[in-house]
Each structure stands twice: as structure tokens, then as C-alpha cells.
PDB file of C-alpha atoms in Angstrom:
ATOM      1  CA  UNK A 368      61.474 102.189 119.350  1.00  0.00           C
ATOM      2  CA  UNK A 369      64.417 104.018 120.075  1.00  0.00           C
ATOM      3  CA  UNK A 370      65.907 106.454 117.806  1.00  0.00           C
ATOM      4  CA  UNK A 371      69.512 105.931 117.084  1.00  0.00           C
ATOM      5  CA  UNK A 372      72.136 107.788 118.983  1.00  0.00           C
ATOM      6  CA  UNK A 373      72.899 111.236 117.806  1.00  0.00           C
ATOM      7  CA  UNK A 374      76.015 111.099 114.743  1.00  0.00           C
ATOM      8  CA  UNK A 375      75.065 107.573 113.829  1.00  0.00           C
ATOM      9  CA  UNK A 376      73.576 106.292 110.748  1.00  0.00           C
ATOM     10  CA  UNK A 377      71.590 103.239 110.076  1.00  0.00           C
ATOM     11  CA  UNK A 378      72.113 101.185 107.311  1.00  0.00           C
ATOM     12  CA  UNK A 379      69.342 101.753 104.582  1.00  0.00           C
ATOM     13  CA  UNK A 380      69.535  98.859 102.867  1.00  0.00           C
ATOM     14  CA  UNK A 381      71.635  95.532 103.176  1.00  0.00           C
ATOM     15  CA  UNK A 382      74.850  95.519 101.319  1.00  0.00           C
ATOM     16  CA  UNK A 383      74.123  92.269  99.395  1.00  0.00           C
ATOM     17  CA  UNK A 384      71.229  94.304  97.671  1.00  0.00           C
ATOM     18  CA  UNK A 385      73.600  96.470  96.249  1.00  0.00           C
ATOM     19  CA  UNK A 386      76.468  94.287  94.894  1.00  0.00           C
ATOM     20  CA  UNK A 387      77.371  92.944  92.183  1.00  0.00           C
ATOM     21  CA  UNK A 388      76.375  89.340  91.376  1.00  0.00           C
ATOM     22  CA  UNK A 389      78.625  86.463  91.970  1.00  0.00           C
ATOM     23  CA  UNK A 390      81.256  85.413  89.284  1.00  0.00           C
ATOM     24  CA  UNK A 391      80.994  81.732  89.890  1.00  0.00           C
ATOM     25  CA  UNK A 392      83.960  79.202  90.350  1.00  0.00           C
ATOM     26  CA  UNK A 393      84.535  78.720  86.590  1.00  0.00           C
ATOM     27  CA  UNK A 394      85.510  82.648  86.566  1.00  0.00           C
ATOM     28  CA  UNK A 395      87.384  82.672  89.688  1.00  0.00           C
ATOM     29  CA  UNK A 396      89.619  79.539  88.161  1.00  0.00           C
ATOM     30  CA  UNK A 397      90.025  81.582  85.123  1.00  0.00           C
ATOM     31  CA  UNK A 398      91.016  84.757  86.781  1.00  0.00           C
ATOM     32  CA  UNK A 399      93.558  82.725  88.884  1.00  0.00           C
ATOM     33  CA  UNK A 400      94.768  80.961  85.630  1.00  0.00           C
ATOM     34  CA  UNK A 401      94.900  84.171  83.868  1.00  0.00           C
ATOM     35  CA  UNK A 402      97.020  85.626  86.534  1.00  0.00           C
ATOM     36  CA  UNK A 403      99.370  82.709  87.198  1.00  0.00           C
ATOM     37  CA  UNK A 404     100.122  82.976  83.344  1.00  0.00           C
ATOM     38  CA  UNK A 405     100.892  86.876  83.483  1.00  0.00           C
ATOM     39  CA  UNK A 406     103.449  85.766  86.305  1.00  0.00           C
ATOM     40  CA  UNK A 407     104.791  83.360  84.132  1.00  0.00           C
ATOM     41  CA  UNK A 408     105.045  85.618  81.374  1.00  0.00           C
ATOM     42  CA  UNK A 409     106.963  88.270  83.736  1.00  0.00           C
ATOM     43  CA  UNK A 410     109.251  85.798  84.893  1.00  0.00           C
ATOM     44  CA  UNK A 411     110.585  84.968  81.557  1.00  0.00           C
ATOM     45  CA  UNK A 412     110.861  88.417  80.855  1.00  0.00           C
ATOM     46  CA  UNK A 413     112.778  88.823  84.265  1.00  0.00           C
ATOM     47  CA  UNK A 414     115.183  86.081  83.428  1.00  0.00           C
ATOM     48  CA  UNK A 415     115.497  87.778  80.088  1.00  0.00           C
ATOM     49  CA  UNK A 416     116.917  90.909  81.505  1.00  0.00           C
ATOM     50  CA  UNK A 417     119.611  89.217  83.450  1.00  0.00           C
ATOM     51  CA  UNK A 418     119.324  88.501  87.204  1.00  0.00           C
ATOM     52  CA  UNK A 419     122.892  89.345  88.108  1.00  0.00           C
ATOM     53  CA  UNK A 420     124.440  88.648  91.598  1.00  0.00           C
ATOM     54  CA  UNK A 421     123.160  88.984  95.156  1.00  0.00           C
ATOM     55  CA  UNK A 422     125.936  91.676  95.443  1.00  0.00           C
ATOM     56  CA  UNK A 423     125.055  93.108  91.823  1.00  0.00           C
ATOM     57  CA  UNK A 424     121.548  92.479  91.470  1.00  0.00           C
ATOM     58  CA  UNK A 425     120.715  92.715  87.634  1.00  0.00           C
ATOM     59  CA  UNK A 426     117.643  94.394  86.029  1.00  0.00           C
ATOM     60  CA  UNK A 427     115.417  91.194  86.207  1.00  0.00           C
ATOM     61  CA  UNK A 428     115.848  90.555  89.797  1.00  0.00           C
ATOM     62  CA  UNK A 429     113.024  92.220  91.538  1.00  0.00           C
ATOM     63  CA  UNK A 430     110.672  91.755  88.535  1.00  0.00           C
ATOM     64  CA  UNK A 431     111.380  88.162  88.889  1.00  0.00           C
ATOM     65  CA  UNK A 432     110.473  88.159  92.675  1.00  0.00           C
ATOM     66  CA  UNK A 433     107.503  90.034  91.881  1.00  0.00           C
ATOM     67  CA  UNK A 434     106.301  87.511  88.945  1.00  0.00           C
ATOM     68  CA  UNK A 435     107.161  84.539  91.498  1.00  0.00           C
ATOM     69  CA  UNK A 436     105.040  85.814  94.225  1.00  0.00           C
ATOM     70  CA  UNK A 437     102.138  86.716  91.863  1.00  0.00           C
ATOM     71  CA  UNK A 438     102.146  83.091  90.790  1.00  0.00           C
ATOM     72  CA  UNK A 439     102.581  81.660  94.053  1.00  0.00           C
ATOM     73  CA  UNK A 440      99.205  83.696  95.040  1.00  0.00           C
ATOM     74  CA  UNK A 441      97.428  82.817  92.042  1.00  0.00           C
ATOM     75  CA  UNK A 442      97.878  79.076  92.249  1.00  0.00           C
ATOM     76  CA  UNK A 443      97.190  79.776  96.209  1.00  0.00           C
ATOM     77  CA  UNK A 444      93.999  81.198  95.777  1.00  0.00           C
ATOM     78  CA  UNK A 445      93.044  78.216  93.063  1.00  0.00           C
ATOM     79  CA  UNK A 446      93.144  75.995  96.082  1.00  0.00           C
ATOM     80  CA  UNK A 447      92.189  78.261  98.741  1.00  0.00           C
ATOM     81  CA  UNK A 448      89.847  80.219  96.836  1.00  0.00           C
ATOM     82  CA  UNK A 449      87.176  77.636  96.751  1.00  0.00           C
ATOM     83  CA  UNK A 450      86.304  78.105  99.888  1.00  0.00           C
ATOM     84  CA  UNK A 451      85.618  82.104  99.887  1.00  0.00           C
ATOM     85  CA  UNK A 452      83.617  84.072  98.571  1.00  0.00           C
ATOM     86  CA  UNK A 453      82.872  84.555  94.936  1.00  0.00           C
ATOM     87  CA  UNK A 454      83.993  87.268  93.147  1.00  0.00           C
ATOM     88  CA  UNK A 455      81.902  89.652  91.452  1.00  0.00           C
ATOM     89  CA  UNK A 456      80.779  89.170  87.782  1.00  0.00           C
ATOM     90  CA  UNK A 457      82.136  91.909  85.151  1.00  0.00           C
ATOM     91  CA  UNK A 458      80.143  94.931  85.019  1.00  0.00           C
ATOM     92  CA  UNK A 459      80.372  98.240  83.048  1.00  0.00           C
ATOM     93  CA  UNK A 460      82.702  99.320  86.152  1.00  0.00           C
ATOM     94  CA  UNK A 461      85.011  96.646  85.626  1.00  0.00           C
ATOM     95  CA  UNK A 462      86.323  98.684  82.223  1.00  0.00           C
ATOM     96  CA  UNK A 463      87.715 101.213  84.663  1.00  0.00           C
ATOM     97  CA  UNK A 464      90.561  98.657  85.497  1.00  0.00           C
ATOM     98  CA  UNK A 465      91.008  98.495  81.894  1.00  0.00           C
ATOM     99  CA  UNK A 466      91.347 102.678  82.221  1.00  0.00           C
ATOM    100  CA  UNK A 467      93.331 102.161  84.776  1.00  0.00           C
ATOM    101  CA  UNK A 468      95.980  99.835  82.820  1.00  0.00           C
ATOM    102  CA  UNK A 469      95.917 101.756  79.415  1.00  0.00           C
ATOM    103  CA  UNK A 470      96.903 104.876  81.341  1.00  0.00           C
ATOM    104  CA  UNK A 471      99.267 103.534  82.943  1.00  0.00           C
ATOM    105  CA  UNK A 472     100.975 102.064  79.997  1.00  0.00           C
ATOM    106  CA  UNK A 473     100.296 105.829  78.432  1.00  0.00           C
ATOM    107  CA  UNK A 474     102.663 106.895  81.620  1.00  0.00           C
ATOM    108  CA  UNK A 475     105.140 103.994  80.568  1.00  0.00           C
ATOM    109  CA  UNK A 476     105.170 105.356  76.805  1.00  0.00           C
ATOM    110  CA  UNK A 477     105.734 109.081  77.729  1.00  0.00           C
ATOM    111  CA  UNK A 478     108.060 108.749  80.612  1.00  0.00           C
ATOM    112  CA  UNK A 479     111.487 108.422  78.143  1.00  0.00           C
ATOM    113  CA  UNK A 480     109.915 111.234  75.375  1.00  0.00           C
ATOM    114  CA  UNK A 481     108.977 114.070  78.269  1.00  0.00           C
ATOM    115  CA  UNK A 482     110.274 112.848  81.720  1.00  0.00           C
ATOM    116  CA  UNK A 483     108.583 111.854  84.640  1.00  0.00           C
ATOM    117  CA  UNK A 484     106.801 115.054  86.271  1.00  0.00           C
ATOM    118  CA  UNK A 485     104.097 115.473  83.604  1.00  0.00           C
ATOM    119  CA  UNK A 486     103.066 112.174  82.920  1.00  0.00           C
ATOM    120  CA  UNK A 487     102.664 111.200  86.574  1.00  0.00           C
ATOM    121  CA  UNK A 488     100.735 114.424  87.082  1.00  0.00           C
ATOM    122  CA  UNK A 489      97.959 113.229  84.418  1.00  0.00           C
ATOM    123  CA  UNK A 490      97.817 109.707  85.261  1.00  0.00           C
ATOM    124  CA  UNK A 491      97.284 110.532  89.015  1.00  0.00           C
ATOM    125  CA  UNK A 492      94.696 113.436  87.887  1.00  0.00           C
ATOM    126  CA  UNK A 493      93.135 110.485  85.782  1.00  0.00           C
ATOM    127  CA  UNK A 494      93.090 108.094  88.437  1.00  0.00           C
ATOM    128  CA  UNK A 495      91.760 110.458  91.046  1.00  0.00           C
ATOM    129  CA  UNK A 496      89.155 112.175  89.142  1.00  0.00           C
ATOM    130  CA  UNK A 497      87.944 109.807  86.321  1.00  0.00           C
ATOM    131  CA  UNK A 498      88.633 106.602  88.210  1.00  0.00           C
ATOM    132  CA  UNK A 499      88.489 107.618  92.007  1.00  0.00           C
ATOM    133  CA  UNK A 500      85.441 110.199  91.586  1.00  0.00           C
ATOM    134  CA  UNK A 501      87.184 112.958  93.434  1.00  0.00           C
ATOM    135  CA  UNK A 502      86.347 116.603  92.869  1.00  0.00           C
ATOM    136  CA  UNK A 503      88.741 118.307  90.275  1.00  0.00           C
ATOM    137  CA  UNK A 504      90.146 120.541  93.433  1.00  0.00           C
ATOM    138  CA  UNK A 505      91.058 117.584  95.619  1.00  0.00           C
ATOM    139  CA  UNK A 506      92.337 115.593  91.977  1.00  0.00           C
ATOM    140  CA  UNK A 507      94.657 118.378  91.184  1.00  0.00           C
ATOM    141  CA  UNK A 508      95.735 119.197  94.931  1.00  0.00           C
ATOM    142  CA  UNK A 509      96.112 115.219  95.857  1.00  0.00           C
ATOM    143  CA  UNK A 510      97.987 114.436  92.335  1.00  0.00           C
ATOM    144  CA  UNK A 511     100.522 117.840  92.860  1.00  0.00           C
ATOM    145  CA  UNK A 512     101.239 116.417  96.197  1.00  0.00           C
ATOM    146  CA  UNK A 513     101.671 112.670  94.992  1.00  0.00           C
ATOM    147  CA  UNK A 514     104.059 113.850  92.143  1.00  0.00           C
ATOM    148  CA  UNK A 515     105.952 116.237  94.522  1.00  0.00           C
ATOM    149  CA  UNK A 516     106.562 113.113  97.130  1.00  0.00           C
ATOM    150  CA  UNK A 517     107.429 110.837  94.197  1.00  0.00           C
ATOM    151  CA  UNK A 518     109.941 113.301  92.835  1.00  0.00           C
ATOM    152  CA  UNK A 519     111.269 114.000  96.413  1.00  0.00           C
ATOM    153  CA  UNK A 520     111.902 110.438  97.320  1.00  0.00           C
ATOM    154  CA  UNK A 521     113.144 109.085  93.983  1.00  0.00           C
ATOM    155  CA  UNK A 522     115.205 112.018  92.464  1.00  0.00           C
ATOM    156  CA  UNK A 523     115.891 113.742  95.424  1.00  0.00           C
ATOM    157  CA  UNK A 524     116.475 111.678  98.432  1.00  0.00           C
ATOM    158  CA  UNK A 525     117.213 108.076  96.649  1.00  0.00           C
ATOM    159  CA  UNK A 526     118.994 109.710  93.633  1.00  0.00           C
ATOM    160  CA  UNK A 527     117.615 107.445  90.707  1.00  0.00           C
ATOM    161  CA  UNK A 528     118.140 108.132  87.326  1.00  0.00           C
ATOM    162  CA  UNK A 529     114.557 108.602  85.926  1.00  0.00           C
ATOM    163  CA  UNK A 530     114.275 111.197  82.999  1.00  0.00           C
ATOM    164  CA  UNK A 531     112.636 114.074  84.515  1.00  0.00           C
ATOM    165  CA  UNK A 532     112.098 117.610  83.114  1.00  0.00           C
ATOM    166  CA  UNK A 533     113.715 119.484  86.382  1.00  0.00           C
TER     167      UNK A 533
END
């Protein structure tokens, strides 16, 4: 048997051996229906915000567009997803999604109180370090760069009315 070329690595174990077990068709259908329901709720909330006109869009126009896309993709997944592979069963790592959502809601709650910069930096740090497994050094560096880039684009270049400290 020949040895592998320099700089290449061999697969130690097949990917199927380390992948979580499949969730099954009932779980896939339930996930599709839940996301479709979230999309419908988003569409109702968007209409309540006001859609405006094409020349003067209201606050609900883009949320409505995203909500409609979520509903369409969810329903398409009900039909097309049956031929695809099964999704993964929930595991202890599935709770990371809930942690991500909770920290995002924290950003939304803190934004009007203390501005954009500090909550965005904290959110980025949590996502990079705790959810992404980055080292502290890279998490801090990336978080500062991400918040700086977001500030430059939304506050500096676009002049959006975002609550901010600086």
C-alpha cells in the first residue's frame, strides 16, 4: 500500500459514524409546518406595521417579503424535502440554536437602552466564543472588526437612524 502524498490526510472514520441520527419524516414535516407558521405570523405582524407604497415603503414591506419567502420555502420543503436526506435529531448541541436566539433577543432589548455598539459587541463575542468555539483572542478580534464594519456601513455610509453611543 502506498503512503499518502505529502500534505494530504486520510479520513480516519466515515462521516456517517459521527453524524447525529436522522430525525425522521414526522420531525421534518413538523419543522416545515412550524417555520411556515412563523412566516405567517411574521406576515401578519408586517401588515400591521403598514406596507406603504412602492415609492414610499412602510416599515412592514421588507418584513412581509421575508415572511412570504419563509412560508414559500417551508411549503416547498414539505414537498421537495421528502426526497432529500433526513434532518438531524435534536441533541444537546441543538440547544445552541436556542442560546443564539436568546442572545439575539437580548440585543434587541438592549439596543434602545444603551445603543448599538455594546450589545452588538457582546452578541458577537458570545456567538464567536461560546457558540462558535473560537479562541478568546480571535473572538475579540473578529467581534471588534464585525461591529466596526457594521458601524461603518449602517451609521457612517448609510446614515441610518440606529441608536448608538458614538
